[in-house]
CSV table of C-alpha atoms in Angstrom, one decimal:
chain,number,residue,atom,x,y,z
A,1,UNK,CA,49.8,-28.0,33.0
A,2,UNK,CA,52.4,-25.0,32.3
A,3,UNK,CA,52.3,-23.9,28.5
A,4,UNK,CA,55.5,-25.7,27.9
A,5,UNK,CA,54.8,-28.6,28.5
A,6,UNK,CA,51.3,-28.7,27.0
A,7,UNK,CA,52.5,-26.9,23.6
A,8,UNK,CA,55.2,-29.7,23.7
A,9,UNK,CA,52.7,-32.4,24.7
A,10,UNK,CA,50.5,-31.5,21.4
A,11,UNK,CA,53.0,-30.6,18.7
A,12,UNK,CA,52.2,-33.9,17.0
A,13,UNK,CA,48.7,-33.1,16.7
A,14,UNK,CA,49.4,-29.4,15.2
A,15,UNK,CA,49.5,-28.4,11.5
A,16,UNK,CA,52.3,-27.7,9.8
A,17,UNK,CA,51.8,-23.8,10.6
A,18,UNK,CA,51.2,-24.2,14.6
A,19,UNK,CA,54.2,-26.4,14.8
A,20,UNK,CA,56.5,-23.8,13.2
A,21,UNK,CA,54.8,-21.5,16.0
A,22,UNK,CA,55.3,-24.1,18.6
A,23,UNK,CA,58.8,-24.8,17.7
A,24,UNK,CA,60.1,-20.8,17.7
A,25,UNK,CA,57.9,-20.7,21.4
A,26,UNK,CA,59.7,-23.8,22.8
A,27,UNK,CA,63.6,-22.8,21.2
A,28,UNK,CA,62.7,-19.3,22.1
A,29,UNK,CA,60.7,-19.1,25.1
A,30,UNK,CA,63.0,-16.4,27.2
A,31,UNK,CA,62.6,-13.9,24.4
A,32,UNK,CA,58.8,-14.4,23.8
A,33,UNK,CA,58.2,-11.2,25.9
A,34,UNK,CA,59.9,-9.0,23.5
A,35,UNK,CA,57.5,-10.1,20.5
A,36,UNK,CA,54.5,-9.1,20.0
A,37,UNK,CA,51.7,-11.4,18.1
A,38,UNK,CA,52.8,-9.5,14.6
A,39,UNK,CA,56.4,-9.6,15.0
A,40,UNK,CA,56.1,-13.4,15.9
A,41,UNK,CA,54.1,-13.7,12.9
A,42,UNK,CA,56.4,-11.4,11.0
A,43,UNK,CA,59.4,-13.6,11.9
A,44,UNK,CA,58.2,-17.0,11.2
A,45,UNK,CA,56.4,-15.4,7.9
A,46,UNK,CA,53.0,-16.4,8.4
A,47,UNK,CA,49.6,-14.1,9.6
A,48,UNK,CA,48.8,-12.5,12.9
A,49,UNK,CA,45.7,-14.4,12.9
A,50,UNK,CA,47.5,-17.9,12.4
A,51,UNK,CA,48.9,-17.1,15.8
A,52,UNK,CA,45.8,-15.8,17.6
A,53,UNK,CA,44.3,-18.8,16.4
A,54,UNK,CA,47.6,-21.0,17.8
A,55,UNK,CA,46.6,-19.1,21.1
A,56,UNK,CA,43.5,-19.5,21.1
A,57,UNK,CA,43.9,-23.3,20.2
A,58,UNK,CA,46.2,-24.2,23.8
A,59,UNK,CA,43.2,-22.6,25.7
A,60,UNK,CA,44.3,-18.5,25.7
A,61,UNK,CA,42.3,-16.0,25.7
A,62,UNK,CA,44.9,-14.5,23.1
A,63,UNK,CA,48.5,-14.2,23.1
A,64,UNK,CA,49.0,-11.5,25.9
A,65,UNK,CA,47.8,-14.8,28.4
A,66,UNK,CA,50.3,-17.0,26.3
A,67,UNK,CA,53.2,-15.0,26.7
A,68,UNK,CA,52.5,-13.9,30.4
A,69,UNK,CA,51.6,-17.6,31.2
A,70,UNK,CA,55.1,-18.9,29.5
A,71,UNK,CA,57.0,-15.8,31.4
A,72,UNK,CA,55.7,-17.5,34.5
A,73,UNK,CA,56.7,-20.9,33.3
A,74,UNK,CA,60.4,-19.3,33.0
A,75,UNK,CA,60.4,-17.5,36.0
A,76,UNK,CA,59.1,-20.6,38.1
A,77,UNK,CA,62.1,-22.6,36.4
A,78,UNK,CA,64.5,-19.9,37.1
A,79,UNK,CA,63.9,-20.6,41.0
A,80,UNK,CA,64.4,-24.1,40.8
A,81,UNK,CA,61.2,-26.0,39.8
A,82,UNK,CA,62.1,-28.9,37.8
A,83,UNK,CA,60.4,-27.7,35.2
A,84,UNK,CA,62.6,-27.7,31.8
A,85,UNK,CA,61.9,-24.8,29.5
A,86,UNK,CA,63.1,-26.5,26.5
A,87,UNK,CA,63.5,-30.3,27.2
A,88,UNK,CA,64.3,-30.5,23.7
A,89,UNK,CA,67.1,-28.3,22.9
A,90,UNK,CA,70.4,-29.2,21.4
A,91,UNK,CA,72.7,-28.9,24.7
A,92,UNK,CA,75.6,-26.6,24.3
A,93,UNK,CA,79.2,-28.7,23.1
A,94,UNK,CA,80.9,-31.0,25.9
A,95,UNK,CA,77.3,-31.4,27.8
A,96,UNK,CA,75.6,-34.5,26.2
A,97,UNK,CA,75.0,-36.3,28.9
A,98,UNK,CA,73.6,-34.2,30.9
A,99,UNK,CA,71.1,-32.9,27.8
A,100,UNK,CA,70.0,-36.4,27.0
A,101,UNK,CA,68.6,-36.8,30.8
A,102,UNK,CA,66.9,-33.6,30.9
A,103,UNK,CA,65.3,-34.4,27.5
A,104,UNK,CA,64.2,-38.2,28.8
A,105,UNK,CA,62.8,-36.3,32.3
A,106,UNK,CA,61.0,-34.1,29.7
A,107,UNK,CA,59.3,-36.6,27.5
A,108,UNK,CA,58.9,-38.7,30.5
A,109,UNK,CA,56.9,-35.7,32.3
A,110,UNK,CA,54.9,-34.6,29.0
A,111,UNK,CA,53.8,-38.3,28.7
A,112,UNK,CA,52.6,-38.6,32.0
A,113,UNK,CA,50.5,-35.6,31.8
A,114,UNK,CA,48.7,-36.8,28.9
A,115,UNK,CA,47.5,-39.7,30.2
A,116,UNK,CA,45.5,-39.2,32.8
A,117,UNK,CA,45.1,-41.2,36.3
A,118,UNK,CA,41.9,-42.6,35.3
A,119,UNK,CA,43.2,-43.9,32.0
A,120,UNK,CA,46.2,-45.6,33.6
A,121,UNK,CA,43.6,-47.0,36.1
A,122,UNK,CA,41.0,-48.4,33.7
A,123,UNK,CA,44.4,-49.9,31.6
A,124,UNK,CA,45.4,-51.1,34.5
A,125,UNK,CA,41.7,-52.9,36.1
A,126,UNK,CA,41.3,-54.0,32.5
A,127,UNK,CA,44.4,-56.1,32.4
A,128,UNK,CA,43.7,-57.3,35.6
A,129,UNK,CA,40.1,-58.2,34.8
A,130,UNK,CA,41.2,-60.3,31.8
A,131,UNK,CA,44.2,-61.6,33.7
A,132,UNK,CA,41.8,-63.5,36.0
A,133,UNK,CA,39.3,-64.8,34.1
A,134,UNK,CA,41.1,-64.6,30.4
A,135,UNK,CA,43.4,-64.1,28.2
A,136,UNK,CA,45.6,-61.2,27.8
A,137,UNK,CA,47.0,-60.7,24.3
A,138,UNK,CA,49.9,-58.7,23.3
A,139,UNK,CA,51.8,-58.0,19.8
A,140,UNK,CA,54.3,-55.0,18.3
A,141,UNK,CA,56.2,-55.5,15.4
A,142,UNK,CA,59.7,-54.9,14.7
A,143,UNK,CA,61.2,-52.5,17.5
A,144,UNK,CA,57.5,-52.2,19.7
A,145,UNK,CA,58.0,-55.8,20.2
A,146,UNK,CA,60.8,-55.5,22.8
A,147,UNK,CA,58.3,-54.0,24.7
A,148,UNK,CA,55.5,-56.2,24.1
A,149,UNK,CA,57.6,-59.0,25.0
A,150,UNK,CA,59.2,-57.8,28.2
A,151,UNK,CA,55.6,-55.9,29.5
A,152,UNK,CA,54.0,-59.4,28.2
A,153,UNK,CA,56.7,-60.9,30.8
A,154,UNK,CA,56.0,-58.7,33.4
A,155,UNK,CA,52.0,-60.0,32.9
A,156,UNK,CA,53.2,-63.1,33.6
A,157,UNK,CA,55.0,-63.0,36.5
A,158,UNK,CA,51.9,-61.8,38.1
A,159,UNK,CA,50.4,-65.3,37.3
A,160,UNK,CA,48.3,-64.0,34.4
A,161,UNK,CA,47.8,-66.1,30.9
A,162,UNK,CA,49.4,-63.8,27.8
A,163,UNK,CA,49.5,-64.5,24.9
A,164,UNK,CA,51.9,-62.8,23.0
A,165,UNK,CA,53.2,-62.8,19.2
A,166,UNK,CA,55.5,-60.7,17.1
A,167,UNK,CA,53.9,-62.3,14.1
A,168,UNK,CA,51.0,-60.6,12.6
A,169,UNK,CA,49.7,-64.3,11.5
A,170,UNK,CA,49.8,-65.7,14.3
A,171,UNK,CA,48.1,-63.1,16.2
A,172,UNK,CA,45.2,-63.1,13.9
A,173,UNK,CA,45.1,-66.9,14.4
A,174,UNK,CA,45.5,-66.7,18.3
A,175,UNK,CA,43.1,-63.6,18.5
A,176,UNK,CA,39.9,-66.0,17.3
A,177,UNK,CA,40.1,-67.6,20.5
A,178,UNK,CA,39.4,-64.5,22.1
A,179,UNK,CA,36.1,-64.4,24.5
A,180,UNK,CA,34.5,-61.0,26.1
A,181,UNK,CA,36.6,-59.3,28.3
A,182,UNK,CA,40.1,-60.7,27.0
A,183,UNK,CA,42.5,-58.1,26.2
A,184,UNK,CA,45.1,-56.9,23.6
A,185,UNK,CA,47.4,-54.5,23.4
A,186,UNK,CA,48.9,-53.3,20.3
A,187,UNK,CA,52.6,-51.7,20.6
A,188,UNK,CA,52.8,-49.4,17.3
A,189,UNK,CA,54.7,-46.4,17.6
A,190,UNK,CA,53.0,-44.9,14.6
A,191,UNK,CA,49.8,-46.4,14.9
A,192,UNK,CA,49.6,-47.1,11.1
A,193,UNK,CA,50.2,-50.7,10.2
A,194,UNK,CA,47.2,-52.4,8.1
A,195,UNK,CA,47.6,-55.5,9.8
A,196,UNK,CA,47.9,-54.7,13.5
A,197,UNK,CA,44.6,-52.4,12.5
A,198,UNK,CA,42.4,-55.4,11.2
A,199,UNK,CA,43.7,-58.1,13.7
A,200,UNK,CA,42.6,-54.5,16.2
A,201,UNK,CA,39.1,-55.3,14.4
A,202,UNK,CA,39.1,-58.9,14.2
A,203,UNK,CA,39.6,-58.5,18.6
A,204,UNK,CA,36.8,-56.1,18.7
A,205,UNK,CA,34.5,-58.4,16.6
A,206,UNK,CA,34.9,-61.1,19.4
A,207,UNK,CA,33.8,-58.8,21.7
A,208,UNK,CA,37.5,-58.2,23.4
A,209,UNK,CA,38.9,-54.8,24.5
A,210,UNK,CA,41.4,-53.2,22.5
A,211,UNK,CA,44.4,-51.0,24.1
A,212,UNK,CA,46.4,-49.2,21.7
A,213,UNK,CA,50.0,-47.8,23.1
A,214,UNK,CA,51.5,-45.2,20.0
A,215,UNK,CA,52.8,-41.8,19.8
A,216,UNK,CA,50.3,-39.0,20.8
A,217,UNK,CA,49.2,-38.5,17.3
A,218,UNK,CA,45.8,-39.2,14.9
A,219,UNK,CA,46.2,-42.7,13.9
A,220,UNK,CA,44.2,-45.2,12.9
A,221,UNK,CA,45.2,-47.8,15.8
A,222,UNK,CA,44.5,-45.2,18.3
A,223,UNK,CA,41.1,-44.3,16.7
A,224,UNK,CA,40.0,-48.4,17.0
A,225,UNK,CA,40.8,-49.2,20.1
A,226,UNK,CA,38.9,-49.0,23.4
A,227,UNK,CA,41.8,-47.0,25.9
A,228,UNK,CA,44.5,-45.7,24.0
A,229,UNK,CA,47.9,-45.3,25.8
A,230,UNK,CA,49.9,-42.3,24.7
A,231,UNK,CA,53.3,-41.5,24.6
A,232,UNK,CA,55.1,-37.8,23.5
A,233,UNK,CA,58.8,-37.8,22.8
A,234,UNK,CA,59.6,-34.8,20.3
A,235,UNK,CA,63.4,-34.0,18.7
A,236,UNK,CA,65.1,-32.8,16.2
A,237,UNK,CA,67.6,-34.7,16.1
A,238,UNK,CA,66.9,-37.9,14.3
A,239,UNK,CA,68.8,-40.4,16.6
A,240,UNK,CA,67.5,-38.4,20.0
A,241,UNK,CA,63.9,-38.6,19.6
A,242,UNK,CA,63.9,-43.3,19.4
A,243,UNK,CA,65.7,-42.6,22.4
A,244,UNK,CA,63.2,-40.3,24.2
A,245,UNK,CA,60.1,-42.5,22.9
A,246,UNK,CA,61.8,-45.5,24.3
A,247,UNK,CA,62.2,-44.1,27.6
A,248,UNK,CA,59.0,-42.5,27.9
A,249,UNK,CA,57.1,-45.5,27.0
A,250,UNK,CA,58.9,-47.3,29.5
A,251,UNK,CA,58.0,-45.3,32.2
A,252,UNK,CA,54.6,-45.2,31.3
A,253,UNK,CA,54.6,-49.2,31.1
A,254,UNK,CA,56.2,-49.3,34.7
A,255,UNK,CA,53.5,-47.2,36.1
A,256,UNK,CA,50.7,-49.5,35.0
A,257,UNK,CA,52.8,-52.7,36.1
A,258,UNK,CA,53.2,-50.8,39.5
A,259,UNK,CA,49.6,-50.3,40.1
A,260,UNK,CA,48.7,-54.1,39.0
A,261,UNK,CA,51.1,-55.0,41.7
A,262,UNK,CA,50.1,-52.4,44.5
A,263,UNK,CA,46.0,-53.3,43.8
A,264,UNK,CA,46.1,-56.8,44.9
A,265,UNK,CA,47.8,-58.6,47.6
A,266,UNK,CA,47.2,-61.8,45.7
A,267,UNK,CA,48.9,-60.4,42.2
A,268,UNK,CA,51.9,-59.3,44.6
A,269,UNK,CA,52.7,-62.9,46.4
A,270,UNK,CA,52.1,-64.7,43.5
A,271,UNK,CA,55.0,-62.4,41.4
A,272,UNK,CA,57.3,-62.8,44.7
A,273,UNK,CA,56.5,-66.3,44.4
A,274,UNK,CA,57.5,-66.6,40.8
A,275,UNK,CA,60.8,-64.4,41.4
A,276,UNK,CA,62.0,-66.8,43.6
A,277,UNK,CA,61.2,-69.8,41.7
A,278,UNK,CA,63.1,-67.4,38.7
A,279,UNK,CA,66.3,-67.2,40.6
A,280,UNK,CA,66.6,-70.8,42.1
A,281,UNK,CA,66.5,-71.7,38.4
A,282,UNK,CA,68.7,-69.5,37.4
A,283,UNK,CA,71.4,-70.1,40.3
A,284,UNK,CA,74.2,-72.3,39.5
């Protein structure tokens, strides 16, 4: 992972300090070779040490490594890699457009290096596991439930048995049903409502497996559950960043539908089967 992308992919994690560091790195990453660790430090107005320790935090030996390693990062996009330096950056007048889909490819590419392969495959065999023999429950509350609903959709098309609520309530209700080795997946972008945290407890208590899907911060949704899904979208700009969340998130629910599809021939005919029963309905 180039230090770009990883300083971008734990910004939400940092202090308040590290992400004023992270910030000036990520807007400022060409001149970074023309600052040494105290004029870094003397610019933003904090210590030397606060930025040793920001180095030393990503997984540098100090911040020599960090600036050569980011100088390689540059040079690599320079040649063409796909790599953006600064995913995030406002994009100059006239060029919207063409920002917002390098800032999507970025968030899209940050989130899909922190979750790893084996993550998305236990998600993935654990929703297949309670799609056979269980239940598979699903809730998110105001805007996380257009993506609960269309992923619990997706479920069952595959022939699976969701249950899905946008009503804390009823969730709690439906979750006492649960049996060992159901599932649920919480959609909370923040990962701090009380309620979807004690129905997350209630599930565990019945023995169920709890998936969490929420920004890649500390929260206490993501602390409860059993696999947590994570997803990194970072702007400045206050009506960007939904945008870049949504997106992400997306793509990372597409890549767990895919591999449900792609692990089982029976999962596959049965969601071509359902298609077509899907459009003869809806044909005129």
């Amino acid at each position: 992972m180039s230090p770009l992308v990883k300083i971008r992919s734990e910004r939400d994690q940092m202090s308040a300090v590290e992400r004023r560091v992270a910030d000036f790195i990520l807007e400022n990453a060409q001149l970074l070779r023309d600052y040494s660790s105290q004029q870094l430090a003397d610019a933003l107005g904090i210590s030397q040490s606060s930025v040793v320790k920001f180095t030393q935090k990503l997984g540098f030996k100090g911040y020599p490594d960090l600036k050569y390693s980011v100088g390689e990062a540059i040079a690599r996009a320079d040649q063409g890699e796909t790599e953006q330096v600064v995913p995030h950056a406002r994009a100059a007048v006239g060029e919207p457009a063409g920002n917002l889909w390098r800032c999507k490819s970025g968030a899209e590419e940050e989130t899909r290096l922190i979750n790893s392969p084996d993550t998305l495959r236990a998600v993935a065999e654990a929703i297949a596991k309670a799609g056979a023999t269980g239940k598979v429950f699903m809730i998110g509350l105001g805007d996380d439930d257009i993506y609960a609903r269309s992923f619990a959709l997706r479920l069952s098309l595959l022939g699976m048995a969701v249950v899905h609520h946008f009503d804390a309530a009823r969730m709690a209700a439906s979750v006492s049903a649960a049996g060992a080795g159901d599932v649920l997946l919480v959609f909370s972008e923040h990962g701090n409502h009380p309620a979807l945290c004690k129905i997350g407890r209630f599930f565990r208590e019945r023995r169920g497996r709890l998936i969490s899907v929420t920004r890649h911060t500390s929260n206490p949704l993501r602390a409860l559950a059993d696999i947590a899904l994570l997803v990194s979208a970072h702007d400045d700009r206050p009506y960007i960043q939904p945008v870049l969340y949504q997106s992400a998130l997306q793509h990372l629910l597409d890549n767990v539908f895919v591999q449900l599809c792609e692990s089982d021939e029976q999962r596959h005919g049965q969601l071509l089967r359902n298609l077509e029963r899907v459009r003869q309905m809806l044909e005129p």
